[in-house]
C-alpha cells in the first residue's frame, strides 16, 4: 500500500518511540513526495525530534487514490501518523500535533514556544497568496505567458499588494530580530509552517504567475536560504515539478509534459543579486563564496 | 461551488461572528451531508455556540471532486471554516478548533473542559472498530450475508473483543458518573467526538457486519439515546444511506442501488428491549412511553 520513501534511524535504543508518518505522494509518481503543506510541516517537526535522538521516524508516501490506501485508512487523509507500539493511529492534525507536542515537552525541545506577534505576521500570508494565484490565473487564461504584474487590473493588483505587504512584514520582523529562525536560533513550529509556504510561493510564483518574492526583502531571502540549509526542510521538500503539478491539478490547468517527464529537481538556490546583498549586509556569515 | 445546506441564524446582532463551515457532501447526492467525522464534530461544536447566541453559523456541503471546489480551495479538504469578516480561512483542524476554543473561552462556554480519564476511554474505540471492520469485511468477501460473530476465526475475534471491551469501559464510566453527557450535564468536545463515532459503529455494524452494540450496555445505549435527542447531533447527522455509502466506497465494496436510490432515512431510535431496560433502571426520567 505504501512505498517506503525513507527510513531514518539514528541509534538503536528501543526506548525511543517509533513514529511512522504517511505523507501524500506526488500525482506524477507515487514514489515521490507530494506538495501537501501539512505533511511537510509535521515531517519537519518529526525530523527535529529525530535529529536530537528523541524519536525514531519513518516516512512513507501513499497514493491516496489507490484502493489499498482507501481500504487501509477508511477515508482518513494524510498526514497520518502511526505509533504501532501504542497501537495508535493519529489521523487528525490536532492529534498528530498533540503527540509531537508531548514528546517535545517531555524532552525539553523548544519546538512549540509561543509568539503571538510572529503568529500574527504569518497567518494570512498563504491565504492571500492563494487569492492572488486564483485571480491571476483566471485573468491569464488563454494567454501564452503570464501577464506582467504592472499591467494587472486593480481588483487583482489588490491581492498582489497584500501578498507583498505581508512578505514585507515578515522581512521587517526578521530584520528586527536578527535571528536565524523566526523566534531564535533554533527551529520552531512557526518555521515548519512558514518555510514550506514561502517555498511554494516562490516556485509557483515563478512558474505560473511571473512573480518573484521582491529581491529587496534581503532578510526574508536570507531566511529562505536558511530553509535551504536546514536538513528538516530539505529532506521533506517535494521537487519543483511535484509542487507545480499539485497546483495545476487543483486549478484544472493543462498539464504539459514539462513537469511529468522531467527528472525531478529542487530549486534550493537564491538569486545571485540577493545572495550578494546578504553577503554585503553580513547577514549570513557563512555565505562567502558562491 | 457550494450548495447552501442550511442557514442558521438566531437573532440579528452584528457583533456575533459569522462562521461558515464547509462540510463534505455525500457521494450519493452532493446536496446531502456526507459521513466525515471531523465535519460532524466541528458542526456540533459550532452548533453549541450558535444555540446560546455566541456565533452565527452557516453550514455548506461541498462536492470535493468538483473542479469548482478544487479551484476555490486549492487542495484543502473539508472541514474548512471561513470567517469572512476577518478574512480568515481555517483549513486545518487545529486552526478550526483553536478558533472555536477561543470563542468558547471568551463566553465561558464549558465546551473544552479537560478530563484525561474520559479521553483515555474513548481514544482507541474507533481505531479498533475500523480494524474489526476491515478484517471482517475481508473475511466475509463473497458471502451473501455477514458471518456470525461466534463463527469468526480467532484473529478476527480479537478485534471484535477489543471493540466490545472498549464499549464496556465507556458504559461503565457512564454508569459511575450518572451524567447526561460524558463530563456532566452539558455537552463537551468529547461528546462531539464520541457521539458520531458511536452512531457510525451502530449503523455500519448492523448493515455490514451483522454486529450490534451489545444490548446489555444500558448506560451506553442511554447515552446514544441522548445523542438522538441533542439538536447539535441530529442536525449534523448524515442519513444512514450516506454513512453506509461512505464506508462501502472506502472499502471498494459493491454499492447496490439500495443506498443510492432509497429516500434518505436516519436511524435515531434504539431497540425496544434496551429502551425498556433504560426505563426500568430509571436512567432517562423522560422515557415513559414509546
CSV table of C-alpha atoms in Angstrom, one decimal, chain B residues 22-257:
chain,number,residue,atom,x,y,z
B,22,UNK,CA,-17.8,23.7,4.6
B,23,UNK,CA,-18.6,20.0,5.1
B,24,UNK,CA,-18.0,17.1,2.7
B,25,UNK,CA,-21.1,16.2,0.7
B,26,UNK,CA,-22.4,12.7,0.4
B,27,UNK,CA,-21.1,10.6,-2.5
B,28,UNK,CA,-24.8,9.8,-3.4
B,29,UNK,CA,-26.1,13.3,-3.6
B,30,UNK,CA,-23.9,16.5,-3.3
B,31,UNK,CA,-26.8,18.3,-1.6
B,32,UNK,CA,-26.7,15.8,1.3
B,33,UNK,CA,-24.2,15.7,4.2
B,34,UNK,CA,-21.5,13.2,3.9
B,35,UNK,CA,-20.2,10.9,6.7
B,36,UNK,CA,-17.0,12.7,7.5
B,37,UNK,CA,-16.5,12.5,11.3
B,38,UNK,CA,-14.4,15.7,11.7
B,39,UNK,CA,-17.0,17.7,9.8
B,40,UNK,CA,-19.7,16.5,12.2
B,41,UNK,CA,-17.6,17.1,15.2
B,42,UNK,CA,-16.9,20.7,14.4
B,43,UNK,CA,-20.5,21.2,13.3
B,44,UNK,CA,-21.7,20.0,16.7
B,45,UNK,CA,-19.3,22.4,18.5
B,46,UNK,CA,-20.4,25.3,16.4
B,47,UNK,CA,-24.0,24.4,17.0
B,48,UNK,CA,-23.3,24.6,20.7
B,49,UNK,CA,-22.0,28.1,20.3
B,50,UNK,CA,-24.9,29.0,18.0
B,51,UNK,CA,-27.5,27.7,20.4
B,52,UNK,CA,-26.5,30.1,23.1
B,53,UNK,CA,-26.2,33.0,20.8
B,54,UNK,CA,-22.4,33.3,20.7
B,55,UNK,CA,-22.0,32.9,17.0
B,56,UNK,CA,-23.9,32.9,13.7
B,57,UNK,CA,-23.2,29.7,11.8
B,58,UNK,CA,-23.8,28.7,8.2
B,59,UNK,CA,-23.1,25.2,7.0
B,60,UNK,CA,-22.5,24.3,3.3
B,61,UNK,CA,-22.0,21.0,1.8
B,62,UNK,CA,-19.3,20.7,-0.9
B,63,UNK,CA,-18.5,18.2,-3.5
B,64,UNK,CA,-14.8,17.7,-3.1
B,65,UNK,CA,-14.4,16.2,-6.6
B,66,UNK,CA,-15.9,19.2,-8.4
B,67,UNK,CA,-13.5,21.4,-10.3
B,68,UNK,CA,-15.1,24.5,-8.7
B,69,UNK,CA,-14.3,23.3,-5.2
B,70,UNK,CA,-10.7,22.3,-6.1
B,71,UNK,CA,-10.1,25.7,-7.7
B,72,UNK,CA,-11.6,27.6,-4.8
B,73,UNK,CA,-9.8,25.8,-2.1
B,74,UNK,CA,-6.6,24.7,-3.9
B,75,UNK,CA,-6.2,21.3,-2.3
B,76,UNK,CA,-7.7,22.0,1.1
B,77,UNK,CA,-10.1,19.4,2.3
B,78,UNK,CA,-13.3,19.8,4.5
B,79,UNK,CA,-13.9,20.6,7.2
B,80,UNK,CA,-13.0,24.2,6.2
B,81,UNK,CA,-14.2,27.2,8.2
B,82,UNK,CA,-14.3,30.7,6.9
B,83,UNK,CA,-14.7,33.9,8.9
B,84,UNK,CA,-15.2,36.5,6.1
B,85,UNK,CA,-15.2,39.4,8.5
B,86,UNK,CA,-11.6,38.7,9.5
B,87,UNK,CA,-10.7,37.5,6.0
B,88,UNK,CA,-9.7,34.2,7.6
B,89,UNK,CA,-9.9,30.7,6.2
B,90,UNK,CA,-9.2,27.8,8.6
B,91,UNK,CA,-8.3,24.8,6.6
B,92,UNK,CA,-6.6,22.9,9.4
B,93,UNK,CA,-8.4,21.0,12.2
B,94,UNK,CA,-6.0,22.7,14.6
B,95,UNK,CA,-7.0,26.1,13.4
B,96,UNK,CA,-10.7,25.4,13.4
B,97,UNK,CA,-10.6,24.1,16.9
B,98,UNK,CA,-8.4,27.0,18.0
B,99,UNK,CA,-11.0,29.5,16.8
B,100,UNK,CA,-13.9,27.6,18.4
B,101,UNK,CA,-11.8,27.2,21.6
B,102,UNK,CA,-11.2,31.0,21.9
B,103,UNK,CA,-14.9,31.8,21.3
B,104,UNK,CA,-15.9,29.3,23.9
B,105,UNK,CA,-13.4,30.7,26.4
B,106,UNK,CA,-14.5,34.3,25.7
B,107,UNK,CA,-18.1,33.4,26.5
B,108,UNK,CA,-17.4,30.9,29.3
B,109,UNK,CA,-18.9,28.0,27.4
B,110,UNK,CA,-17.5,24.8,29.1
B,111,UNK,CA,-17.1,23.1,25.7
B,112,UNK,CA,-13.4,22.2,26.2
B,113,UNK,CA,-13.1,21.1,29.8
B,114,UNK,CA,-10.4,18.5,30.1
B,115,UNK,CA,-10.9,15.0,31.5
B,116,UNK,CA,-7.9,12.7,30.9
B,117,UNK,CA,-9.8,9.6,32.2
B,118,UNK,CA,-12.7,10.1,29.7
B,119,UNK,CA,-10.2,10.9,27.0
B,120,UNK,CA,-8.4,7.6,27.6
B,121,UNK,CA,-11.6,5.6,27.4
B,122,UNK,CA,-12.7,6.9,24.0
B,123,UNK,CA,-9.4,7.3,22.2
B,124,UNK,CA,-9.0,3.8,20.9
B,125,UNK,CA,-12.6,2.8,20.3
B,126,UNK,CA,-12.9,4.0,16.7
B,127,UNK,CA,-9.5,2.8,15.6
B,128,UNK,CA,-10.3,-0.7,16.9
B,129,UNK,CA,-13.7,-0.6,15.3
B,130,UNK,CA,-12.0,0.1,11.9
B,131,UNK,CA,-9.6,-2.8,12.4
B,132,UNK,CA,-12.5,-5.1,13.2
B,133,UNK,CA,-14.5,-3.8,10.2
B,134,UNK,CA,-11.6,-4.3,7.7
B,135,UNK,CA,-10.8,-7.7,9.0
B,136,UNK,CA,-14.4,-9.0,9.0
B,137,UNK,CA,-15.3,-7.5,5.6
B,138,UNK,CA,-12.3,-9.2,4.1
B,139,UNK,CA,-13.3,-12.4,5.8
B,140,UNK,CA,-16.8,-12.2,4.5
B,141,UNK,CA,-15.9,-11.4,0.9
B,142,UNK,CA,-18.1,-13.3,-1.5
B,143,UNK,CA,-20.6,-14.3,1.2
B,144,UNK,CA,-24.2,-13.3,0.7
B,145,UNK,CA,-24.7,-12.4,4.4
B,146,UNK,CA,-22.2,-11.3,7.0
B,147,UNK,CA,-20.9,-14.3,9.0
B,148,UNK,CA,-21.9,-14.6,12.7
B,149,UNK,CA,-19.5,-13.2,15.3
B,150,UNK,CA,-19.5,-16.6,17.0
B,151,UNK,CA,-18.1,-18.3,13.9
B,152,UNK,CA,-15.2,-15.9,13.4
B,153,UNK,CA,-11.6,-17.2,13.4
B,154,UNK,CA,-9.6,-16.1,16.5
B,155,UNK,CA,-7.5,-13.4,14.7
B,156,UNK,CA,-10.7,-11.5,13.8
B,157,UNK,CA,-12.5,-12.2,17.0
B,158,UNK,CA,-9.7,-10.5,18.8
B,159,UNK,CA,-10.7,-7.2,17.1
B,160,UNK,CA,-14.3,-7.8,18.0
B,161,UNK,CA,-13.4,-8.5,21.6
B,162,UNK,CA,-11.5,-5.2,21.8
B,163,UNK,CA,-14.3,-3.2,20.5
B,164,UNK,CA,-16.7,-4.8,23.0
B,165,UNK,CA,-14.3,-4.2,25.8
B,166,UNK,CA,-14.0,-0.6,25.0
B,167,UNK,CA,-17.7,-0.1,24.6
B,168,UNK,CA,-18.0,-1.8,28.0
B,169,UNK,CA,-15.5,0.7,29.5
B,170,UNK,CA,-17.5,3.6,28.3
B,171,UNK,CA,-20.7,2.0,29.6
B,172,UNK,CA,-19.0,1.6,33.0
B,173,UNK,CA,-17.8,5.2,33.0
B,174,UNK,CA,-21.3,6.5,32.3
B,175,UNK,CA,-22.8,4.2,34.9
B,176,UNK,CA,-20.4,5.6,37.5
B,177,UNK,CA,-20.9,9.2,36.6
B,178,UNK,CA,-24.7,9.1,36.1
B,179,UNK,CA,-24.4,12.2,33.9
B,180,UNK,CA,-26.3,13.0,30.7
B,181,UNK,CA,-23.1,13.7,28.7
B,182,UNK,CA,-19.6,12.3,29.3
B,183,UNK,CA,-18.5,15.0,31.7
B,184,UNK,CA,-21.7,16.3,33.1
B,185,UNK,CA,-25.0,17.8,32.1
B,186,UNK,CA,-23.7,19.8,29.2
B,187,UNK,CA,-22.1,18.7,26.0
B,188,UNK,CA,-18.3,19.0,25.6
B,189,UNK,CA,-15.9,18.3,22.8
B,190,UNK,CA,-15.7,14.7,24.0
B,191,UNK,CA,-19.3,14.2,23.2
B,192,UNK,CA,-18.9,15.8,19.8
B,193,UNK,CA,-16.2,13.2,19.2
B,194,UNK,CA,-17.8,10.2,20.6
B,195,UNK,CA,-21.5,10.5,19.6
B,196,UNK,CA,-20.9,10.5,15.8
B,197,UNK,CA,-18.4,7.6,16.2
B,198,UNK,CA,-20.9,5.5,18.2
B,199,UNK,CA,-23.6,6.2,15.6
B,200,UNK,CA,-21.3,5.1,12.7
B,201,UNK,CA,-20.4,1.9,14.7
B,202,UNK,CA,-24.0,1.2,15.1
B,203,UNK,CA,-25.1,1.9,11.5
B,204,UNK,CA,-22.1,0.1,9.9
B,205,UNK,CA,-22.3,-2.7,12.5
B,206,UNK,CA,-25.8,-3.5,11.6
B,207,UNK,CA,-25.6,-3.0,7.8
B,208,UNK,CA,-22.2,-4.5,7.0
B,209,UNK,CA,-21.1,-6.6,9.9
B,210,UNK,CA,-24.0,-8.4,11.5
B,211,UNK,CA,-22.9,-6.7,14.7
B,212,UNK,CA,-24.9,-4.6,17.1
B,213,UNK,CA,-23.7,-2.7,20.2
B,214,UNK,CA,-24.4,-5.3,23.0
B,215,UNK,CA,-27.9,-4.7,24.4
B,216,UNK,CA,-26.8,-5.1,28.0
B,217,UNK,CA,-24.7,-1.9,27.9
B,218,UNK,CA,-27.7,0.0,29.1
B,219,UNK,CA,-25.9,3.2,30.2
B,220,UNK,CA,-24.1,3.4,26.8
B,221,UNK,CA,-27.4,3.0,25.0
B,222,UNK,CA,-28.9,5.6,27.2
B,223,UNK,CA,-26.1,7.9,26.1
B,224,UNK,CA,-26.8,7.1,22.4
B,225,UNK,CA,-30.4,8.0,23.1
B,226,UNK,CA,-29.2,11.3,24.5
B,227,UNK,CA,-27.4,11.9,21.2
B,228,UNK,CA,-30.6,11.3,19.3
B,229,UNK,CA,-32.2,14.0,21.5
B,230,UNK,CA,-29.5,16.5,21.1
B,231,UNK,CA,-30.1,19.1,18.4
B,232,UNK,CA,-26.4,19.6,17.7
B,233,UNK,CA,-26.2,15.9,16.9
B,234,UNK,CA,-29.4,15.5,15.0
B,235,UNK,CA,-28.8,18.5,12.7
B,236,UNK,CA,-25.3,17.5,11.8
B,237,UNK,CA,-26.0,13.7,11.3
B,238,UNK,CA,-25.9,12.2,7.9
B,239,UNK,CA,-28.5,9.8,6.7
B,240,UNK,CA,-27.9,6.0,7.2
B,241,UNK,CA,-27.6,5.6,3.4
B,242,UNK,CA,-24.9,8.2,3.2
B,243,UNK,CA,-22.9,6.6,6.1
B,244,UNK,CA,-23.1,3.2,4.5
B,245,UNK,CA,-22.1,4.6,1.1
B,246,UNK,CA,-19.1,6.3,2.6
B,247,UNK,CA,-17.7,3.1,4.1
B,248,UNK,CA,-18.5,1.0,1.1
B,249,UNK,CA,-16.7,3.4,-1.1
B,250,UNK,CA,-13.6,3.3,1.0
B,251,UNK,CA,-13.6,-0.5,1.1
B,252,UNK,CA,-14.3,-0.8,-2.5
B,253,UNK,CA,-17.4,-2.8,-1.9
B,254,UNK,CA,-20.1,-3.3,-4.4
B,255,UNK,CA,-22.6,-0.4,-4.0
B,256,UNK,CA,-26.0,-1.7,-4.8
B,257,UNK,CA,-28.9,0.6,-5.5
